[in-house]
PDB file of C-alpha atoms in Angstrom:
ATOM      1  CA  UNK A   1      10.433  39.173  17.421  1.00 81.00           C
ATOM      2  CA  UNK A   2       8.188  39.255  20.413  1.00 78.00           C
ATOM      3  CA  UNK A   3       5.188  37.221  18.135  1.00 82.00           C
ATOM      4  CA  UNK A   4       7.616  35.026  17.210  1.00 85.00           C
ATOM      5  CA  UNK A   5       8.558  33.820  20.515  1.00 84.00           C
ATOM      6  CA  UNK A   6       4.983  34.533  21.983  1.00 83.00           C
ATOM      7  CA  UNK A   7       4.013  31.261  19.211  1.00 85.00           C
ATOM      8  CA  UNK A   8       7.096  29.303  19.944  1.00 83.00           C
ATOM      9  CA  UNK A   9       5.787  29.327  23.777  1.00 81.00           C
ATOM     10  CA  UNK A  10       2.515  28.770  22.476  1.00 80.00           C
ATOM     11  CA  UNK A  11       4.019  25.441  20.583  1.00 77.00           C
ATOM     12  CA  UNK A  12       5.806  24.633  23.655  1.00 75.00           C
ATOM     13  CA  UNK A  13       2.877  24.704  26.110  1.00 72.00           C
ATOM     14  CA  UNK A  14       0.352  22.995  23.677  1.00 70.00           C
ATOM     15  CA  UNK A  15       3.010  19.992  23.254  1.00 67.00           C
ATOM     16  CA  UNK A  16       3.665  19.704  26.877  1.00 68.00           C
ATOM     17  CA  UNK A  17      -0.355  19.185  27.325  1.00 65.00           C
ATOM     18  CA  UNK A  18      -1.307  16.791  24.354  1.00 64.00           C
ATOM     19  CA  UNK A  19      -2.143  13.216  24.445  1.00 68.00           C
ATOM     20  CA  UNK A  20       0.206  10.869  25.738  1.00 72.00           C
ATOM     21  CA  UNK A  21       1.030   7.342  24.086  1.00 74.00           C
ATOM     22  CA  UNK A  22      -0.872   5.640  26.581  1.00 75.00           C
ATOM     23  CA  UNK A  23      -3.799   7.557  26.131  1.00 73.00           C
ATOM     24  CA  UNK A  24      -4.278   5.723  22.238  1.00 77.00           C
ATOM     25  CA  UNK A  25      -2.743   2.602  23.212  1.00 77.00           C
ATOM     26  CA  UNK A  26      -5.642   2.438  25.912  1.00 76.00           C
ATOM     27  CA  UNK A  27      -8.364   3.410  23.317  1.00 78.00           C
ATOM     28  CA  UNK A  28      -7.124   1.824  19.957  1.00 80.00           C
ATOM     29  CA  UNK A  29      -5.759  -1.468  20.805  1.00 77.00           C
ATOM     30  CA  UNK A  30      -3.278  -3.335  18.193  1.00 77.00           C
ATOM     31  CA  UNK A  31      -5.459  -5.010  16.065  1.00 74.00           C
ATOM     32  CA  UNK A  32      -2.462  -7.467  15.204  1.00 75.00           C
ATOM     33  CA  UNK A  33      -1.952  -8.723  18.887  1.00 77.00           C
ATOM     34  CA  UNK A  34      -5.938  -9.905  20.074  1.00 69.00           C
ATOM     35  CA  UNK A  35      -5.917 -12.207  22.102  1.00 72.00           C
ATOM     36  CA  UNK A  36      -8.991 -14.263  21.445  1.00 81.00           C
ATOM     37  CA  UNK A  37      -9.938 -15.433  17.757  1.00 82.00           C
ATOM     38  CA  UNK A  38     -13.253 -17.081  16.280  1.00 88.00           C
ATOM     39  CA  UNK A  39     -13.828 -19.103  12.145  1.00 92.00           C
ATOM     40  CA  UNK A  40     -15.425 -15.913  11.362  1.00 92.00           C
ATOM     41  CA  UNK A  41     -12.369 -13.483  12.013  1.00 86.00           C
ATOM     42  CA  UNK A  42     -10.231 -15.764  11.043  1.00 89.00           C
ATOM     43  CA  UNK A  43     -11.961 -16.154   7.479  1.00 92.00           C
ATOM     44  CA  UNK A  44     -12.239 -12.147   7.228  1.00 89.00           C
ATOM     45  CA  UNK A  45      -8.707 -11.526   7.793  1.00 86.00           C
ATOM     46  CA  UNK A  46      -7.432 -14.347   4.962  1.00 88.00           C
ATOM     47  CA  UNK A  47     -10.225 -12.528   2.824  1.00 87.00           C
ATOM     48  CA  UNK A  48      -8.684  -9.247   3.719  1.00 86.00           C
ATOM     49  CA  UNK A  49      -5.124 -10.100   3.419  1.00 83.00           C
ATOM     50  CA  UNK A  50      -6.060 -11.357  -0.695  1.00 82.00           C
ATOM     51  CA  UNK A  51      -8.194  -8.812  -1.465  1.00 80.00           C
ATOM     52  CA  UNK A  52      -5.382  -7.057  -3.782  1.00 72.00           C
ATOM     53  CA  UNK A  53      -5.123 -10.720  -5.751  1.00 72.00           C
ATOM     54  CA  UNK A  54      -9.123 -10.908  -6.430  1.00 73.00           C
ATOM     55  CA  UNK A  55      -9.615  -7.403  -7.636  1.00 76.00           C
ATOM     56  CA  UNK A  56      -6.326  -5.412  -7.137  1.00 73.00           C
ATOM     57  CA  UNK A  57      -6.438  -1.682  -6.787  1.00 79.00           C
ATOM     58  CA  UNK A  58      -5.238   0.982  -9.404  1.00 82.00           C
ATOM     59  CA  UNK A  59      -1.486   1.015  -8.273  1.00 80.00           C
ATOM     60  CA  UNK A  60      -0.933  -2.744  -7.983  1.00 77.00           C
ATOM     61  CA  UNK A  61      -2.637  -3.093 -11.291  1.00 76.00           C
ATOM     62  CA  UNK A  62      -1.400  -0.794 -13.522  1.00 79.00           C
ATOM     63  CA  UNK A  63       2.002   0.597 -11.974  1.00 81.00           C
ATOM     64  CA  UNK A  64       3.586  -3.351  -9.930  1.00 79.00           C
ATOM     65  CA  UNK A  65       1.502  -5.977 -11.644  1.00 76.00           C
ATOM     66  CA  UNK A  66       1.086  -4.577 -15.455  1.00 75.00           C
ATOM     67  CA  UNK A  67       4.708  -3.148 -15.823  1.00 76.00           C
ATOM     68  CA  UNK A  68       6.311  -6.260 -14.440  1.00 80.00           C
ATOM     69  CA  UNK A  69       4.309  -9.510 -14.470  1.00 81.00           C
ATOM     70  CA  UNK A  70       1.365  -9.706 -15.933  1.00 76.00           C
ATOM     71  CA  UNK A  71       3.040 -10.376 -19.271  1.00 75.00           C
ATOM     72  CA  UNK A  72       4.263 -13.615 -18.122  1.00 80.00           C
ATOM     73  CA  UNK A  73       1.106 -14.697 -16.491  1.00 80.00           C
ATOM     74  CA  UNK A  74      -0.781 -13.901 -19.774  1.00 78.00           C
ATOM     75  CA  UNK A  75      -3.341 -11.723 -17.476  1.00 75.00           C
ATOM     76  CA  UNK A  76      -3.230  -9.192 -19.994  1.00 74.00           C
ATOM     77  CA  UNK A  77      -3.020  -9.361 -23.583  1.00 73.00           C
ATOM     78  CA  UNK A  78      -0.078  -7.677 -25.899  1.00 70.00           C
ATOM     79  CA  UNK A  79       0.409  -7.128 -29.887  1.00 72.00           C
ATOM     80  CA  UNK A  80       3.496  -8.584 -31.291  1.00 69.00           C
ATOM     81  CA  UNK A  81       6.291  -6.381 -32.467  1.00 65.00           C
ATOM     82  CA  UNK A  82       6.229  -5.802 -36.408  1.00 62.00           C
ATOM     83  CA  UNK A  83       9.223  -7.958 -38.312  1.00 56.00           C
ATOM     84  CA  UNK A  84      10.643  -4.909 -39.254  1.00 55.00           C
ATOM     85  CA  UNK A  85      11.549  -3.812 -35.942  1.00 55.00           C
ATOM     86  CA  UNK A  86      13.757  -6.794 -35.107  1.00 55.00           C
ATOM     87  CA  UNK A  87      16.842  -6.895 -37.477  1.00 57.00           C
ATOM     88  CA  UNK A  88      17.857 -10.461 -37.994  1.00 56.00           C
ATOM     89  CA  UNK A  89      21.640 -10.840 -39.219  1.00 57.00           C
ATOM     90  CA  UNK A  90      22.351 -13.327 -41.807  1.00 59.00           C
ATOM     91  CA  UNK A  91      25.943 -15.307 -41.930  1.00 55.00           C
TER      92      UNK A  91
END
């Protein structure tokens, strides 16, 4: 019992003296809010933002795109199902 609460005081001082917020907000500013822009960042952050649509990583390929669209955008090819697997009823 007495380790026990000899860590949990431990715990307690080390979170009492860690960083504050202000301490990253000072260091790593929000990339999202600068406040000046040039062509060139501009033209990195459209090529940025598409990159998944020029050569899209493994999840977006094979677990969004392939399962759900790709059929219908013919990006990726398919073998027709056998006759035999579709019954067609006669009247």
């Amino acid at each position: 019992m007495k380790k026990i609460s000899l860590l949990f005081l431990g715990g307690l001082l080390l979170a009492n003296v860690s960083c504050k917020e202000s301490d990253f907000s000072e260091a790593y500013p929000n990339p999202a809010k600068i406040a000046e822009t040039t062509v060139e960042k501009q033209f990195t952050g459209v090529l940025y933002s598409n990159k998944d649509y020029v050569l899209p990583g493994y999840r977006y390929y094979f677990v969004t795109l392939r399962t759900s669209i790709n059929h219908y955008t013919q990006s990726t090819g398919w073998i027709n199902a056998s006759a035999s697997t579709f019954r067609v009823h006669r009247v």
